[in-house]
Short mmCIF file of C-alpha atoms (C1' of nucleotides) in Angstrom, two decimals:
data_model
loop_
_atom_site.label_atom_id
_atom_site.label_comp_id
_atom_site.label_asym_id
_atom_site.label_seq_id
_atom_site.Cartn_x
_atom_site.Cartn_y
_atom_site.Cartn_z
CA UNK A 1107 -24.89 28.54 -27.66
CA UNK A 1108 -24.89 25.91 -26.01
CA UNK A 1109 -24.52 24.81 -22.03
CA UNK A 1110 -24.36 26.94 -20.19
CA UNK A 1111 -25.12 24.94 -17.55
CA UNK A 1112 -23.94 25.58 -13.93
CA UNK A 1113 -21.39 23.21 -13.10
CA UNK A 1114 -22.00 20.51 -10.71
CA UNK A 1115 -19.47 18.95 -8.35
CA UNK A 1116 -20.35 14.97 -7.29
CA UNK A 1117 -21.49 16.64 -3.69
CA UNK A 1118 -23.74 18.20 -5.34
CA UNK A 1119 -25.07 15.59 -7.47
CA UNK A 1120 -26.34 14.21 -4.52
CA UNK A 1121 -27.93 17.42 -3.25
CA UNK A 1122 -29.84 17.13 -7.00
CA UNK A 1123 -31.05 14.07 -6.95
CA UNK A 1124 -32.87 14.62 -3.84
CA UNK A 1125 -34.57 17.87 -4.91
CA UNK A 1126 -35.71 16.62 -8.47
CA UNK A 1127 -36.89 13.67 -6.60
CA UNK A 1128 -38.77 15.45 -4.15
CA UNK A 1129 -39.57 17.89 -6.52
CA UNK A 1130 -39.34 20.63 -3.76
CA UNK A 1131 -37.93 20.80 0.35
CA UNK A 1132 -36.64 22.22 2.79
CA UNK A 1133 -32.90 22.03 3.74
CA UNK A 1134 -34.06 19.34 6.49
CA UNK A 1135 -36.19 17.76 4.14
CA UNK A 1136 -33.09 17.20 2.01
CA UNK A 1137 -31.25 16.40 5.43
CA UNK A 1138 -33.06 13.72 6.10
CA UNK A 1139 -33.13 12.16 2.84
CA UNK A 1140 -29.33 12.50 2.34
CA UNK A 1141 -29.09 10.90 6.04
CA UNK A 1142 -29.80 7.34 4.24
CA UNK A 1143 -26.93 7.53 2.18
CA UNK A 1144 -24.11 9.58 3.38
CA UNK A 1145 -22.71 10.33 6.59
CA UNK A 1146 -22.51 14.40 6.23
CA UNK A 1147 -22.96 16.90 8.77
CA UNK A 1148 -26.08 18.47 8.09
CA UNK A 1149 -24.13 21.44 8.19
CA UNK A 1150 -22.23 20.12 5.39
CA UNK A 1151 -25.42 19.92 3.42
CA UNK A 1152 -26.05 23.00 3.60
CA UNK A 1153 -23.52 24.40 2.43
CA UNK A 1154 -23.90 22.40 -0.59
CA UNK A 1155 -27.49 23.67 -0.70
CA UNK A 1156 -26.26 27.21 -0.75
CA UNK A 1157 -23.41 26.21 -3.82
CA UNK A 1158 -26.11 24.97 -5.36
CA UNK A 1159 -28.23 28.29 -5.03
CA UNK A 1160 -25.64 30.47 -5.99
CA UNK A 1161 -24.59 28.47 -9.11
CA UNK A 1162 -28.38 29.20 -10.39
CA UNK A 1163 -28.83 25.15 -10.04
CA UNK A 1164 -31.22 25.50 -7.43
CA UNK A 1165 -34.42 28.51 -6.06
CA UNK A 1166 -36.48 28.26 -3.55
CA UNK A 1167 -39.48 30.26 -1.77
CA UNK A 1168 -39.48 31.56 1.75
CA UNK A 1169 -42.24 29.43 3.63
CA UNK A 1170 -41.88 30.94 7.27
CA UNK A 1171 -38.78 31.41 8.42
CA UNK A 1172 -37.11 28.48 6.42
CA UNK A 1173 -36.73 28.39 2.47
CA UNK A 1174 -38.89 25.40 -0.44
CA UNK A 1175 -35.54 24.69 -2.48
CA UNK A 1176 -36.94 23.97 -5.88
CA UNK A 1177 -34.60 22.56 -8.81
CA UNK A 1178 -33.51 25.60 -11.22
CA UNK A 1179 -32.11 23.48 -14.23
CA UNK A 1180 -33.91 20.16 -15.40
CA UNK A 1181 -32.98 17.08 -14.48
CA UNK A 1182 -32.83 15.70 -18.07
CA UNK A 1183 -30.72 18.37 -19.25
CA UNK A 1184 -28.27 18.00 -16.27
CA UNK A 1185 -27.85 14.34 -16.89
CA UNK A 1186 -27.22 14.92 -21.23
CA UNK A 1187 -24.65 17.48 -20.02
CA UNK A 1188 -22.93 15.41 -17.51
CA UNK A 1189 -22.91 12.10 -19.89
CA UNK A 1190 -21.63 14.23 -22.67
CA UNK A 1191 -19.04 15.77 -20.92
CA UNK A 1192 -18.40 12.62 -19.16
CA UNK A 1193 -17.88 10.84 -23.00
CA UNK A 1194 -15.15 13.88 -24.17
CA UNK A 1195 -13.50 13.51 -21.63
CA UNK A 1196 -12.98 9.57 -21.10
CA UNK A 1197 -14.08 8.00 -24.45
CA UNK A 1198 -13.84 11.54 -26.52
CA UNK A 1199 -16.93 11.73 -27.03
CA UNK A 1200 -17.79 8.29 -28.92
CA UNK A 1201 -20.02 6.14 -26.90
CA UNK A 1202 -19.18 2.79 -29.04
CA UNK A 1203 -16.54 2.50 -26.91
CA UNK A 1204 -17.56 2.89 -23.71
CA UNK A 1205 -20.64 0.50 -24.59
CA UNK A 1206 -17.84 -2.10 -25.79
CA UNK A 1207 -16.00 -2.13 -22.38
CA UNK A 1208 -19.00 -2.54 -20.90
CA UNK A 1209 -20.42 -5.62 -23.02
CA UNK A 1210 -16.99 -7.15 -21.95
CA UNK A 1211 -16.57 -6.77 -18.50
CA UNK A 1212 -19.45 -5.99 -16.84
CA UNK A 1213 -23.00 -7.86 -16.77
CA UNK A 1214 -25.11 -5.91 -17.72
CA UNK A 1215 -28.95 -6.78 -16.06
CA UNK A 1216 -32.39 -8.35 -18.27
CA UNK A 1217 -33.63 -4.29 -17.93
CA UNK A 1218 -30.51 -3.19 -19.25
CA UNK A 1219 -31.05 -5.36 -22.07
CA UNK A 1220 -34.55 -5.21 -22.74
CA UNK A 1221 -33.57 -1.38 -22.81
CA UNK A 1222 -30.43 -1.42 -24.77
CA UNK A 1223 -32.98 -3.53 -27.67
CA UNK A 1224 -35.70 -0.66 -27.27
CA UNK A 1225 -32.51 1.63 -28.91
CA UNK A 1226 -31.73 -0.52 -31.71
CA UNK A 1227 -35.58 -1.03 -32.69
CA UNK A 1228 -36.28 2.52 -32.08
CA UNK A 1229 -33.27 3.03 -34.14
CA UNK A 1230 -34.21 0.73 -37.03
CA UNK A 1231 -37.76 2.38 -36.66
CA UNK A 1232 -36.38 5.38 -38.03
CA UNK A 1233 -34.24 4.62 -40.51
CA UNK A 1234 -36.93 2.44 -42.15
CA UNK A 1235 -39.44 5.43 -42.11
CA UNK A 1236 -35.95 7.48 -43.42
CA UNK A 1237 -34.87 6.18 -46.46
CA UNK A 1238 -37.90 4.68 -48.23
CA UNK B 576 -10.47 -4.37 -2.34
CA UNK B 577 -11.01 -2.72 -5.08
CA UNK B 578 -10.57 0.31 -7.16
CA UNK B 579 -7.65 2.34 -5.44
CA UNK B 580 -6.91 3.58 -9.00
CA UNK B 581 -5.72 6.70 -9.18
CA UNK B 582 -8.01 9.86 -9.84
CA UNK B 583 -6.89 11.13 -12.80
CA UNK B 584 -8.24 15.13 -13.35
CA UNK B 585 -9.93 16.25 -16.55
CA UNK B 586 -6.88 17.97 -17.87
CA UNK B 587 -5.30 14.81 -17.08
CA UNK B 588 -6.90 12.64 -18.48
CA UNK B 589 -6.41 14.36 -21.79
CA UNK B 590 -1.51 13.22 -21.39
CA UNK B 591 -3.00 9.98 -20.81
CA UNK B 592 -5.07 9.74 -23.76
CA UNK B 593 -1.81 10.57 -25.50
CA UNK B 594 0.53 8.29 -23.69
CA UNK B 595 -1.89 5.18 -24.65
CA UNK B 596 -2.15 6.29 -28.20
CA UNK B 597 1.80 6.74 -28.75
CA UNK B 598 2.19 3.62 -25.92
CA UNK B 599 5.52 6.27 -25.08
CA UNK B 600 6.61 9.75 -25.18
CA UNK B 601 8.74 12.59 -24.57
CA UNK B 602 6.87 15.50 -22.91
CA UNK B 603 7.95 17.18 -25.88
CA UNK B 604 6.10 14.47 -27.91
CA UNK B 605 3.32 14.50 -25.43
CA UNK B 606 3.51 18.61 -26.29
CA UNK B 607 3.89 18.00 -29.54
CA UNK B 608 0.79 15.99 -29.57
CA UNK B 609 -1.34 18.12 -27.67
CA UNK B 610 -0.84 21.17 -28.97
CA UNK B 611 -3.36 19.80 -31.72
CA UNK B 612 -6.56 19.62 -29.37
CA UNK B 613 -5.64 22.04 -26.87
CA UNK B 614 -4.29 25.69 -26.40
CA UNK B 615 -2.01 24.71 -23.05
CA UNK B 616 1.66 26.44 -22.42
CA UNK B 617 4.28 23.38 -22.55
CA UNK B 618 5.06 24.21 -19.23
CA UNK B 619 1.20 23.33 -18.13
CA UNK B 620 1.42 20.24 -19.66
CA UNK B 621 4.73 19.34 -17.89
CA UNK B 622 2.66 19.86 -14.78
CA UNK B 623 0.16 17.65 -15.80
CA UNK B 624 2.93 14.93 -16.47
CA UNK B 625 4.91 15.41 -13.33
CA UNK B 626 1.33 15.18 -10.92
CA UNK B 627 0.87 11.68 -13.48
CA UNK B 628 3.66 10.41 -12.60
CA UNK B 629 3.22 11.30 -8.61
CA UNK B 630 0.02 10.00 -8.77
CA UNK B 631 1.43 6.48 -10.13
CA UNK B 632 -0.55 6.63 -13.23
CA UNK B 633 2.69 7.31 -15.70
CA UNK B 634 6.39 5.97 -15.48
CA UNK B 635 9.39 6.54 -17.07
CA UNK B 636 13.24 5.88 -18.23
CA UNK B 637 15.82 7.96 -18.23
CA UNK B 638 16.87 8.89 -22.14
CA UNK B 639 19.87 11.20 -22.34
CA UNK B 640 19.06 14.12 -20.70
CA UNK B 641 14.84 13.36 -21.04
CA UNK B 642 12.36 10.72 -19.99
CA UNK B 643 10.35 8.62 -21.97
CA UNK B 644 6.81 8.02 -20.61
CA UNK B 645 4.86 5.92 -20.45
CA UNK B 646 1.82 4.88 -18.47
CA UNK B 647 1.39 2.62 -15.48
CA UNK B 648 -1.99 1.65 -15.40
CA UNK B 649 -3.94 0.23 -18.13
CA UNK B 650 -6.21 2.42 -20.59
CA UNK B 651 -9.08 0.20 -20.29
CA UNK B 652 -8.94 -0.48 -16.09
CA UNK B 653 -8.85 3.04 -16.12
CA UNK B 654 -12.37 3.70 -18.56
CA UNK B 655 -14.13 1.12 -16.29
CA UNK B 656 -13.39 2.86 -13.34
CA UNK B 657 -14.36 6.51 -14.73
CA UNK B 658 -17.31 4.72 -15.67
CA UNK B 659 -18.45 3.40 -12.94
CA UNK B 660 -18.01 6.85 -10.51
CA UNK B 661 -19.95 8.35 -13.52
CA UNK B 662 -22.93 6.07 -13.73
CA UNK B 663 -22.51 6.55 -10.12
CA UNK B 664 -22.37 9.93 -9.56
CA UNK B 665 -25.20 10.88 -11.99
CA UNK B 666 -27.87 7.95 -12.55
CA UNK B 667 -26.47 6.14 -9.01
CA UNK B 668 -24.49 3.39 -10.84
CA UNK B 669 -27.62 2.43 -13.63
CA UNK B 670 -26.68 1.91 -17.27
CA UNK B 671 -30.37 2.20 -18.26
CA UNK B 672 -31.48 5.36 -17.68
CA UNK B 673 -28.36 6.61 -18.96
CA UNK B 674 -29.07 4.83 -22.16
CA UNK B 675 -32.82 5.79 -22.25
CA UNK B 676 -31.71 9.47 -22.60
CA UNK B 677 -29.12 8.21 -25.43
CA UNK B 678 -32.16 6.45 -26.98
CA UNK B 679 -34.20 9.49 -26.81
CA UNK B 680 -32.32 12.70 -27.46
CA UNK B 681 -29.16 11.65 -29.37
CA UNK B 682 -28.64 9.97 -32.34
CA UNK B 683 -26.77 7.17 -32.57
CA UNK B 684 -24.97 6.57 -35.43
CA UNK B 685 -25.10 2.99 -36.97
CA UNK B 686 -21.75 2.23 -36.30
CA UNK B 687 -23.30 2.78 -32.28
CA UNK B 688 -26.21 0.61 -33.16
CA UNK B 689 -23.92 -2.29 -34.09
CA UNK B 690 -22.38 -2.40 -31.45
CA UNK B 691 -25.41 -2.60 -29.04
CA UNK B 692 -26.33 -5.97 -31.45
CA UNK B 693 -23.73 -6.87 -30.83
CA UNK B 694 -23.35 -6.53 -26.89
CA UNK B 695 -27.24 -7.61 -27.20
CA UNK B 696 -26.21 -11.10 -29.10
CA UNK B 697 -23.81 -11.11 -26.58
CA UNK B 698 -25.66 -11.20 -23.32
CA UNK B 699 -28.25 -13.43 -24.47
CA UNK B 700 -25.89 -16.19 -25.42
CA UNK B 701 -24.22 -15.85 -22.26
CA UNK B 702 -27.80 -16.01 -20.41
CA UNK B 703 -28.60 -19.27 -22.52
CA UNK B 704 -25.50 -20.83 -21.75
CA UNK B 705 -26.30 -20.55 -18.22
CA UNK B 706 -29.73 -21.91 -18.12
CA UNK B 707 -29.23 -24.85 -19.73
"C1'" DT C 1354 -40.13 38.50 29.40
"C1'" DC C 1355 -35.88 35.77 28.21
"C1'" DC C 1356 -33.73 31.49 26.25
"C1'" DT C 1357 -32.76 28.29 23.36
"C1'" DG C 1358 -33.56 25.91 19.23
"C1'" DT C 1359 -32.58 26.55 14.11
"C1'" DA C 1360 -32.16 28.04 10.08
"C1'" DA C 1361 -30.00 31.05 7.11
"C1'" DA C 1362 -25.65 33.76 5.53
"C1'" DT C 1363 -20.45 33.84 7.01
"C1'" DT C 1364 -15.87 32.06 7.35
"C1'" DA C 1365 -12.61 28.58 7.31
"C1'" DC C 1366 -9.61 25.61 5.79
"C1'" DA C 1367 -6.68 21.45 3.14
"C1'" DA C 1368 -6.86 19.37 -0.67
"C1'" DA C 1369 -7.51 18.97 -5.70
"C1'" DT C 1370 -6.82 21.49 -9.74
"C1'" DG C 1371 -6.35 24.36 -14.16
"C1'" DT C 1372 -2.59 27.47 -15.78
"C1'" DA C 1373 1.96 28.32 -15.03
"C1'" DA C 1374 6.25 30.85 -13.84
"C1'" DT C 1375 10.84 30.62 -11.82
"C1'" DC C 1376 15.15 27.65 -11.01
"C1'" DC C 1377 18.91 25.03 -12.09
"C1'" DG C 1378 21.90 22.25 -14.43
"C1'" DT C 1379 24.03 20.43 -18.83
"C1'" DG C 1380 24.96 19.30 -23.63
"C1'" DC C 1381 25.42 22.59 -27.96
"C1'" DA C 1382 25.93 25.80 -30.98
"C1'" DA C 1383 28.93 30.18 -31.44
"C1'" DT D 726 34.90 28.00 -23.54
"C1'" DT D 727 30.89 30.49 -22.48
"C1'" DG D 728 25.93 31.87 -22.49
"C1'" DC D 729 21.57 29.54 -23.74
"C1'" DA D 730 17.90 27.03 -25.21
"C1'" DC D 731 15.64 23.11 -23.05
"C1'" DG D 732 14.61 19.44 -19.69
"C1'" DG D 733 12.92 18.05 -15.62
"C1'" DA D 734 11.77 20.25 -10.41
"C1'" DT D 735 10.30 23.28 -7.06
"C1'" DT D 736 7.20 27.29 -6.80
"C1'" DA D 737 2.92 29.90 -7.39
"C1'" DC D 738 -1.31 31.29 -7.36
"C1'" DA D 739 -6.53 31.26 -7.93
"C1'" DT D 740 -10.79 28.62 -8.30
"C1'" DT D 741 -13.17 24.37 -6.56
"C1'" DT D 742 -14.14 20.37 -3.90
"C1'" DG D 743 -14.79 18.36 0.48
"C1'" DT D 744 -16.62 19.14 5.05
"C1'" DA D 745 -17.19 22.13 8.23
"C1'" DA D 746 -17.83 25.93 12.67
"C1'" DT D 747 -18.94 30.55 13.60
"C1'" DT D 748 -22.71 33.95 13.45
"C1'" DT D 749 -26.40 36.19 13.25
"C1'" DA D 750 -30.93 36.23 13.56
"C1'" DC D 751 -35.76 35.30 15.45
"C1'" DA D 752 -40.15 32.40 17.18
"C1'" DG D 753 -41.69 29.87 20.17
"C1'" DG D 754 -42.24 28.26 24.34
"C1'" DA D 755 -40.77 28.28 30.00
#
DNA sequence: TCCTGTAAATTACAAATGTAATCCGTGCAA
DNA sequence: TTGCACGGATTACATTTGTAATTTACAGGA
């Protein structure tokens, strides 16, 4: 009964990110927001919006003669889905080799390292709780 | 001058994984290996192999009347490319929020935690070296 | 009142992808 | 020797994706 999330394409992710950030937006606002990062024509962006509606990733209410779009799926769940599917594809679902590559070849920022520490601690704590 | 790696599709990744594991293989061997995990027809798998050759991800030498295929691109580099492109797409290139989701919702194995620790230590060491 | 600028809906079209089937050549079993 | 089974090459075909243009409908200004 797991993931029946709509499959969101690369370009569509950019649109979703904007809408998750804004919480709700007209297509003009979405176009505006994306014009900073992409050179897509407004038409293109509207196409993407339309597809996302059809996929069930966005919903809208009419506001005068335009629509006010809003996410129909939860950001975090989509991220987790995408993460799983990436890990499955490239690392057979295992986080460790992904991290190993990162450790070897990428430079982690201090912030990232702090997050890693937090995860380690959190886990250690959980484990402590569980075995006594 | 960065990533001009061939873009490897989802299904193609499965094929690449087999060949990276075996180091070299005939198509029959690839089909055999994949029949465990997928229900693709041999024809389908041969199509994928052909596309990977065309993309420059595989190369081959003739061995009697069949080909012996072998990776033409490095596994680790492909993994890193794929990791970057995933992080860009879903997390704007940032590792931290990816890890945060993981920490919150997934259960990390002991092995994974050990890897995390190793990364943290490695980084701390590097940092130490660099600032004195 | 009529024109025009926009928004949404519909249509377009090539490339990539999933998923094969058909064609062609040949070494091997009968 | 002959036909077939199997490998590679070519072709097929629907769907998804990137990237838009065209069409339709209307609200607001000239």
